[in-house]
Coordinates of C-alpha atoms and ligand atoms in Angstrom, one line a residue:
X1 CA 0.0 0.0 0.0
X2 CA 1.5 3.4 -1.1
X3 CA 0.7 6.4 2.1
X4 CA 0.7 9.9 0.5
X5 CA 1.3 12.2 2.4
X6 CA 0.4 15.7 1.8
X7 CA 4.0 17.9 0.6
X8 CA 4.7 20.1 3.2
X9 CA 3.6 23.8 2.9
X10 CA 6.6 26.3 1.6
X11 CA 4.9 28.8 4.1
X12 CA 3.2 27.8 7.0
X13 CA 2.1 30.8 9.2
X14 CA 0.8 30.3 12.5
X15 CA -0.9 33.4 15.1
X16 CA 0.6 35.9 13.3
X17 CA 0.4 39.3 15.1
X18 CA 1.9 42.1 14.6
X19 CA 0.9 45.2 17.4
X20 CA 2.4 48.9 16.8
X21 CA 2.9 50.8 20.1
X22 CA 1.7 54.6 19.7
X23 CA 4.0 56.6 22.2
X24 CA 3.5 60.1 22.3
X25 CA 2.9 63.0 25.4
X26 CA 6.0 62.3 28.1
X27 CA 5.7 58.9 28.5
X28 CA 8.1 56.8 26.6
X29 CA 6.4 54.0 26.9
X30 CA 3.2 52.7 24.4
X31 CA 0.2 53.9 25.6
X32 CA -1.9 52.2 23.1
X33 CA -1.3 49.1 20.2
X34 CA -2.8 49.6 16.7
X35 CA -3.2 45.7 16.1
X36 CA -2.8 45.6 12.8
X37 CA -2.5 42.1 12.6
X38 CA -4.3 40.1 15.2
X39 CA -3.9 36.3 15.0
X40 CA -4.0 35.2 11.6
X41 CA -2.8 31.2 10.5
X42 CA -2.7 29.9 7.4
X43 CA -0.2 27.8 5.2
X44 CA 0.9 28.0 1.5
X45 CA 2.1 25.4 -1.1
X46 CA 4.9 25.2 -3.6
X47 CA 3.2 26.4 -6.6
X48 CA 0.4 28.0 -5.2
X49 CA -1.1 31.5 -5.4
X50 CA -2.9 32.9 -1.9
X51 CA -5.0 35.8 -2.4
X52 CA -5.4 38.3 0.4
X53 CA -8.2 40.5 0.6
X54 CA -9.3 42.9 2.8
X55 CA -10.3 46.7 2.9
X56 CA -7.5 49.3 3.6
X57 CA -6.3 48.9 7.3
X58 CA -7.0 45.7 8.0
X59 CA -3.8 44.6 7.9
X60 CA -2.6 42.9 4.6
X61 CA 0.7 44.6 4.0
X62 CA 2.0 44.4 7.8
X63 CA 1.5 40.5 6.9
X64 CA 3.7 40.3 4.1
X65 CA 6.5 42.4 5.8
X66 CA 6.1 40.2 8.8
X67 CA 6.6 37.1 6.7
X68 CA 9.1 38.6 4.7
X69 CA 11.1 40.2 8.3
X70 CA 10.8 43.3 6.8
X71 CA 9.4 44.6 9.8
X72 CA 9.6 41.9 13.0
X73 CA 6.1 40.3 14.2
X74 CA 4.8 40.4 18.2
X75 CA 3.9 36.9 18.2
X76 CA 3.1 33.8 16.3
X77 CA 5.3 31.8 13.8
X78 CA 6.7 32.1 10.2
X79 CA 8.2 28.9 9.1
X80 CA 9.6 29.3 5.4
X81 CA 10.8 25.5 3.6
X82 CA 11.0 23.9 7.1
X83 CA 12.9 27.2 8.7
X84 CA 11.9 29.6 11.6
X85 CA 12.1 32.7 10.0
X86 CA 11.6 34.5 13.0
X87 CA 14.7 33.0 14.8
X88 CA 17.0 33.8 11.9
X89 CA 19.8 35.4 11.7
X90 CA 22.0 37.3 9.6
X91 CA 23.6 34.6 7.0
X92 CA 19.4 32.6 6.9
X93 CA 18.1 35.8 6.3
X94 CA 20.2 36.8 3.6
X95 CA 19.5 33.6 1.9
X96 CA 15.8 34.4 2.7
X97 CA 15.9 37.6 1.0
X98 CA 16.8 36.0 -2.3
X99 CA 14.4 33.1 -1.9
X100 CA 11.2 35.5 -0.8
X101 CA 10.7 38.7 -2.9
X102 CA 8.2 41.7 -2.9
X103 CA 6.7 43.4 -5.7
X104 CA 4.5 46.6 -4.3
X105 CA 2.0 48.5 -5.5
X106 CA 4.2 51.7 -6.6
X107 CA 7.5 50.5 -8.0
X108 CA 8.2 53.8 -9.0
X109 CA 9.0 54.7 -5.1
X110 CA 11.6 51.7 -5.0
X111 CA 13.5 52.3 -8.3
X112 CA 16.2 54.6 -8.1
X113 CA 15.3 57.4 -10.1
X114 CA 19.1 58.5 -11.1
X115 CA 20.2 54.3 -12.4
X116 CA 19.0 53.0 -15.6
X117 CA 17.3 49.9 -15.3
X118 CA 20.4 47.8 -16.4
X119 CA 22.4 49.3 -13.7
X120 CA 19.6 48.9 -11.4
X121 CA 19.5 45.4 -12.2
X122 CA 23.0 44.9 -12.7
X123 CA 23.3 45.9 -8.8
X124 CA 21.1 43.1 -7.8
X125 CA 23.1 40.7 -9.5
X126 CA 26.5 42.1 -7.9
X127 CA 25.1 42.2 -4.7
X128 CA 24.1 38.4 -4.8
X129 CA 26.7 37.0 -7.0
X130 CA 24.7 36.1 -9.3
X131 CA 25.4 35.6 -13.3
X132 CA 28.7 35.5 -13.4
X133 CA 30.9 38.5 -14.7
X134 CA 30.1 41.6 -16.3
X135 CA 29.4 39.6 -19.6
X136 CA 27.3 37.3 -18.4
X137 CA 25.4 39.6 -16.0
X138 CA 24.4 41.3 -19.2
X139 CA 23.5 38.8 -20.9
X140 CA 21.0 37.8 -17.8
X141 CA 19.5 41.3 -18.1
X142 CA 18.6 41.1 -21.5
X143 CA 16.7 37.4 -20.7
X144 CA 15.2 39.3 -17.5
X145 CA 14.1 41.9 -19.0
X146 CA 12.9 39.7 -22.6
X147 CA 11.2 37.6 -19.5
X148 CA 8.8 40.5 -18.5
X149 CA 7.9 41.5 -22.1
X150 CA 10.4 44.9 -22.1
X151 CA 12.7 45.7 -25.1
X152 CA 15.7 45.2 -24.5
X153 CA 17.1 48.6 -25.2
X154 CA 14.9 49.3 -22.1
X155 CA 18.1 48.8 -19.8
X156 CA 19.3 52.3 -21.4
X157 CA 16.6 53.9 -20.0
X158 CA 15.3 55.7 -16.2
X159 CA 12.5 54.9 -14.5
X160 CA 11.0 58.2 -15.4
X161 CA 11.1 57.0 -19.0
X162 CA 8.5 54.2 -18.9
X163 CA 4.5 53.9 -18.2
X164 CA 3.0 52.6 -14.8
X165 CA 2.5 49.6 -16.3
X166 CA 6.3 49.2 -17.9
X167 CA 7.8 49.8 -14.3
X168 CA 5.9 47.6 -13.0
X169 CA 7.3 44.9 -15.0
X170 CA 10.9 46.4 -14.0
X171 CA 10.0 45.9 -10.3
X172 CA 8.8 41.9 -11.2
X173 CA 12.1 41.7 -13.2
X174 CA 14.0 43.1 -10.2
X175 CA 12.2 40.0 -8.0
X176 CA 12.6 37.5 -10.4
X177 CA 16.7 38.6 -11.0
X178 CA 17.8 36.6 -7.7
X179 CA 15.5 33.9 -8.8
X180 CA 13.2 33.7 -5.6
X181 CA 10.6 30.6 -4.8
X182 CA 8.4 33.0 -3.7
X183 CA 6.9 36.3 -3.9
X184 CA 4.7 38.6 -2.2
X185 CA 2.7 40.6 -4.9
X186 CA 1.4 43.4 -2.7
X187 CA -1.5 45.6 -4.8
X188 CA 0.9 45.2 -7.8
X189 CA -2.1 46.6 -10.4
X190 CA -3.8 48.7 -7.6
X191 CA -2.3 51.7 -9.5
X192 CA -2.6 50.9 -12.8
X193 CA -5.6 51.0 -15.6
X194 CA -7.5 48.2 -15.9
X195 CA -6.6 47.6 -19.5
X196 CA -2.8 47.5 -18.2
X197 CA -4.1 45.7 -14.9
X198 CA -5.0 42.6 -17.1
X199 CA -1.6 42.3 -18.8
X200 CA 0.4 42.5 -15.9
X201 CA -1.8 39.7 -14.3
X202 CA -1.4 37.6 -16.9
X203 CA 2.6 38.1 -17.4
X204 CA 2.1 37.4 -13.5
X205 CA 0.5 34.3 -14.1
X206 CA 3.0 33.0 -16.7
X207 CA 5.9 33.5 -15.0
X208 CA 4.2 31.3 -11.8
X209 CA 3.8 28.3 -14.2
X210 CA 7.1 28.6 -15.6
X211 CA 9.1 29.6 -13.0
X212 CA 7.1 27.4 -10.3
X213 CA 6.7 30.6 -8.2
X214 CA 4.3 30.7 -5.0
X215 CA 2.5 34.1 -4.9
X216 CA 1.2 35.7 -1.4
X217 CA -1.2 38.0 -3.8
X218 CA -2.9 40.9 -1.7
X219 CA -5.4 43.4 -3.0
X220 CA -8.3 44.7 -1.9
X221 CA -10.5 43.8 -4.2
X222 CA -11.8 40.5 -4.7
X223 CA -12.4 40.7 -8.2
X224 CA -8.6 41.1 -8.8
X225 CA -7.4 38.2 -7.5
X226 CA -10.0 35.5 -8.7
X227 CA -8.1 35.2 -11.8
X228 CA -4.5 34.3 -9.9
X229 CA -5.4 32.6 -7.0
X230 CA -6.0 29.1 -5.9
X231 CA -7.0 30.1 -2.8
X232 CA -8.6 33.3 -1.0
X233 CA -8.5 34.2 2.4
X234 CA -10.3 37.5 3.3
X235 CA -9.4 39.7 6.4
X236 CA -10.8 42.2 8.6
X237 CA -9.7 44.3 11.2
X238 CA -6.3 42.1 11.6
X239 CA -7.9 38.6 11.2
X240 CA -8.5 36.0 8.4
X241 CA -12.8 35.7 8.2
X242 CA -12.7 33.3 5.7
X243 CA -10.7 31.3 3.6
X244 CA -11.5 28.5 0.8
X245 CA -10.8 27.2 -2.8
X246 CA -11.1 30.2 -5.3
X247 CA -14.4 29.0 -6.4
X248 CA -15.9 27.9 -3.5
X249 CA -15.3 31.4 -2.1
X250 CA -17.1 32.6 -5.3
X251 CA -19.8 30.7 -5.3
X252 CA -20.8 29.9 -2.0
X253 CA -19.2 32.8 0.4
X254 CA -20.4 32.1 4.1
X255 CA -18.9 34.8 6.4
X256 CA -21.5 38.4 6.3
X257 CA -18.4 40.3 5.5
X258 CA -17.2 38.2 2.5
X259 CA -21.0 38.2 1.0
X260 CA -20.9 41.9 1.5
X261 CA -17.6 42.3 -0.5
X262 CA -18.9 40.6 -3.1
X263 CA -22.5 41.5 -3.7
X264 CA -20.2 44.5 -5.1
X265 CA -18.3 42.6 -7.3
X266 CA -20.3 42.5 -11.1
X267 CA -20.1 38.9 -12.0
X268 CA -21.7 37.4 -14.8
X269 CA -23.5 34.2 -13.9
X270 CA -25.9 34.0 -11.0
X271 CA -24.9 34.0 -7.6
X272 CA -27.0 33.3 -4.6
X273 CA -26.6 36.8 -3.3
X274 CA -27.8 38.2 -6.1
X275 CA -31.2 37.5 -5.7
X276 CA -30.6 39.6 -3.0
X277 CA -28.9 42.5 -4.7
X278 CA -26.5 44.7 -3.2
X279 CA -25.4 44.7 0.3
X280 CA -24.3 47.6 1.2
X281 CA -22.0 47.5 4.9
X282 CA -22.6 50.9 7.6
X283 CA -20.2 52.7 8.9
X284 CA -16.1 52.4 8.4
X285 CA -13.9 49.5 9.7
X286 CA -13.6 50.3 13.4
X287 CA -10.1 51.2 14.6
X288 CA -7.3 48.5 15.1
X289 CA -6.8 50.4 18.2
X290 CA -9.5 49.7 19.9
X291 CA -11.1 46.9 17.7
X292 CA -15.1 45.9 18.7
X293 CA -15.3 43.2 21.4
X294 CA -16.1 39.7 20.2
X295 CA -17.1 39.1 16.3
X296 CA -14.6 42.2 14.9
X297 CA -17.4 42.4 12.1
X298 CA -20.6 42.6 14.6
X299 CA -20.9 46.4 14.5
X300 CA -21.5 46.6 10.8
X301 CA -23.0 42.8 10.5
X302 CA -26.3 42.9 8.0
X303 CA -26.8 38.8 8.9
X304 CA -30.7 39.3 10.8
X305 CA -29.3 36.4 13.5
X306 CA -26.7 39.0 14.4
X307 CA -27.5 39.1 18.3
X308 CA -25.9 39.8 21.9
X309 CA -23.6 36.6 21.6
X310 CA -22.0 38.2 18.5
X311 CA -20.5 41.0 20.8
X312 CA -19.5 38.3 23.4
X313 CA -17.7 35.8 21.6
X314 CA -15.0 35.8 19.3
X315 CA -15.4 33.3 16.5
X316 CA -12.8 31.0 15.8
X317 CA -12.2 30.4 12.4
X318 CA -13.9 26.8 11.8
X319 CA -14.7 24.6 9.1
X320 CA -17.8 25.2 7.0
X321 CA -16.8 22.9 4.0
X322 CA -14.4 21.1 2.3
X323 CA -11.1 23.2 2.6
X324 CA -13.8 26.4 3.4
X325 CA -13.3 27.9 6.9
X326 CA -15.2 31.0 8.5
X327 CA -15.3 32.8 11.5
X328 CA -18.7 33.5 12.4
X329 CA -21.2 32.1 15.1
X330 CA -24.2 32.0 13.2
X331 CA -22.7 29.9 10.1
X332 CA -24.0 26.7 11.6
X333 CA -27.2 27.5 11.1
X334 CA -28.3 27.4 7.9
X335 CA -31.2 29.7 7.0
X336 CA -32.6 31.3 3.4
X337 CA -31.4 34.9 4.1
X338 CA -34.5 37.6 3.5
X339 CA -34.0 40.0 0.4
X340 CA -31.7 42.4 1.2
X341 CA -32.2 46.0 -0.7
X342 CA -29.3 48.7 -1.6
Ligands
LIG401 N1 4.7 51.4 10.9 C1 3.5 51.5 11.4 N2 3.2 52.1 12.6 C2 2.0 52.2 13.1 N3 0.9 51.7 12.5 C3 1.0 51.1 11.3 C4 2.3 50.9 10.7 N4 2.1 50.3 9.6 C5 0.8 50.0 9.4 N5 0.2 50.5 10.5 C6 -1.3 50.4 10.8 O1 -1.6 49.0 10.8 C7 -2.9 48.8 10.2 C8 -2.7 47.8 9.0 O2 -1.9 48.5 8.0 P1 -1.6 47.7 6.6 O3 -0.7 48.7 5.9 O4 -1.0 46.4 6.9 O5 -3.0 47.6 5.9 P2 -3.4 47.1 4.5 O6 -4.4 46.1 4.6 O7 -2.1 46.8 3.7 O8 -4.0 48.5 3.9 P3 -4.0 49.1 2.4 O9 -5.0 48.4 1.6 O10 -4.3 50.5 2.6 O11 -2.6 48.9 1.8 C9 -3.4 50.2 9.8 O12 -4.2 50.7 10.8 C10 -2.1 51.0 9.7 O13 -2.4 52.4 9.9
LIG402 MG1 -1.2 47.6 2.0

């Protein structure tokens, strides 16, 4: 009899949080926390795209930079290909650096505005010893840069030269120069037309199934990142409220917050909500300060079960289908929703 065993994950994160102290007045010590993250677990396989959605705030880029020890979490655990990330030090996190990458949302404000993008890029290669000697470091350019659909006379040329879209294929050639495993795609076509938005996805998707990348995909729009992910998780106020199989999260959505988010998403075949129409969420997200006692989501939840208990308890996030977890109380009770209006 053959056993297979599931691979193990190339990320695994575990009670992730991640608390900034607010000092200020004459006391030097924090007088508040803005929990920006606030617990959040999940794990990610080789090949794999995670997308991670959530509405400004609630904590999606504090993640990546946690993961990525750009900035240092409170509590939980990173473990990156078997390896405490958190406990690492100088030599593992250098070889970390070049195996996890970041692409951001403006890669104008990380290119160097006074290097051309060959020298840029040339850099990158010095710094990691990587390609060779000056000969063959140019010759790795030119296959970087053929690699994210850019002339090659491109490595002439300043940032200032190209359009949003063309320097944000500089920043994915930048990632892809050390030859990472994995990247963290954070809002990478936030800024950019929708037209251009489409392209870069796709040159995004092409270089995951050649290059076998793994993609920690955040935006906060859920219609963005149903075309590149496997899986979703969605997050609110510093937590993960729900996370499932791209499809499942699109076709069945359980948590109030994620059926909210996506009653605003157009979609052309019928979804349950629709019947309902729009759901339209009250108020702002609360402050990560001083987040709302039990459910985070209970002051602007629509569900009609919402009651007392929702203010009381903190839902775990718990199983509500195959590979589909949520965090909400009422979930287990499975009731034909009254028309909504909006
Ligand atoms: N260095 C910092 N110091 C203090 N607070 C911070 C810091 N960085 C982020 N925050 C706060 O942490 C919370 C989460 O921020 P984060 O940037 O992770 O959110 P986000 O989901 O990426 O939002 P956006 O969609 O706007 O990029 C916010 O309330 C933010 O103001
Ligand atoms: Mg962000």
């Amino acid at each position: 009899m053959v056993i297979q065993t599931e691979p193990a994950p190339l990320l695994s994160v575990r009670n992730l949080r991640k608390y900034f102290p607010i000092t200020g007045g004459i006391l030097p010590r924090a007088r508040a926390f803005v929990k920006a993250v606030d617990g959040v677990s999940f794990d990610l396989h080789r090949g794999e795209t995670l997308g991670l959605v959530g509405e400004s705030g609630c904590g999606k880029s504090t993640t990546g930079k946690a993961i990525l020890r750009l900035i240092e979490a409170t509590e939980g655990e990173i473990y990156f290909d078997g390896t405490d990330v958190r406990a690492m030090g100088s030599s593992a996190l250098r070889r970390l650096r070049r195996r996890a990458q970041v692409i951001f949302q403006d890669p104008f404000a990380s290119l160097n505005p006074r290097m051309t993008v060959g020298q840029m890029l040339d850099e990158v290669l010095k710094v990691h010893k990587l390609a060779g000697d000056r000969s063959g470091r140019r010759q790795r350019i030119r296959e970087l840069l053929d690699t994210v659909g850019l002339l090659v006379e491109s490595e002439d040329r300043y940032p200032h030269e190209f359009s949003g879209g063309q320097r944000q294929r500089i920043g994915i050639a930048r990632a892809l120069s050390v030859e990472p495993d994995f990247i963290v795609c954070d809002e990478p076509v936030s800024a950019l037309d929708v037209s251009v938005q489409a392209q870069v996805i796709n040159l995004l998707s092409d270089l995951q199934e050649r290059l076998g990348l793994t993609y920690l995909f955040i935006a906060h729009d859920l219609a963005v990142v149903e075309h590149v992910s496997d899986r979703v998780a969605v997050m609110y106020l510093g937590r993960i409220v729900e996370t499932a199989p791209v499809r499942s999260l699109y076709t069945e959505p359980k948590h109030p917050y994620t059926r909210a988010l996506l009653s605003a998403v157009p979609r052309p075949e019928p979804r349950r909500d629709h019947r309902h129409g729009r759901i339209v969420l009250e108020g702002d997200v609360p402050s990560p300060v001083s987040p709302p006692s039990g459910c985070p989501f209970h002051p602007r939840c629509w569900h009609p079960l919402k009651d007392d208990a929702c203010s009381r308890v903190t839902p775990p996030l718990e199983s509500v289908g195959e590979n589909h977890a949520a965090a909400c109380i009422k979930l287990s009770r499975d009731v034909e929703l009254p028309p909504k209006t909006g």
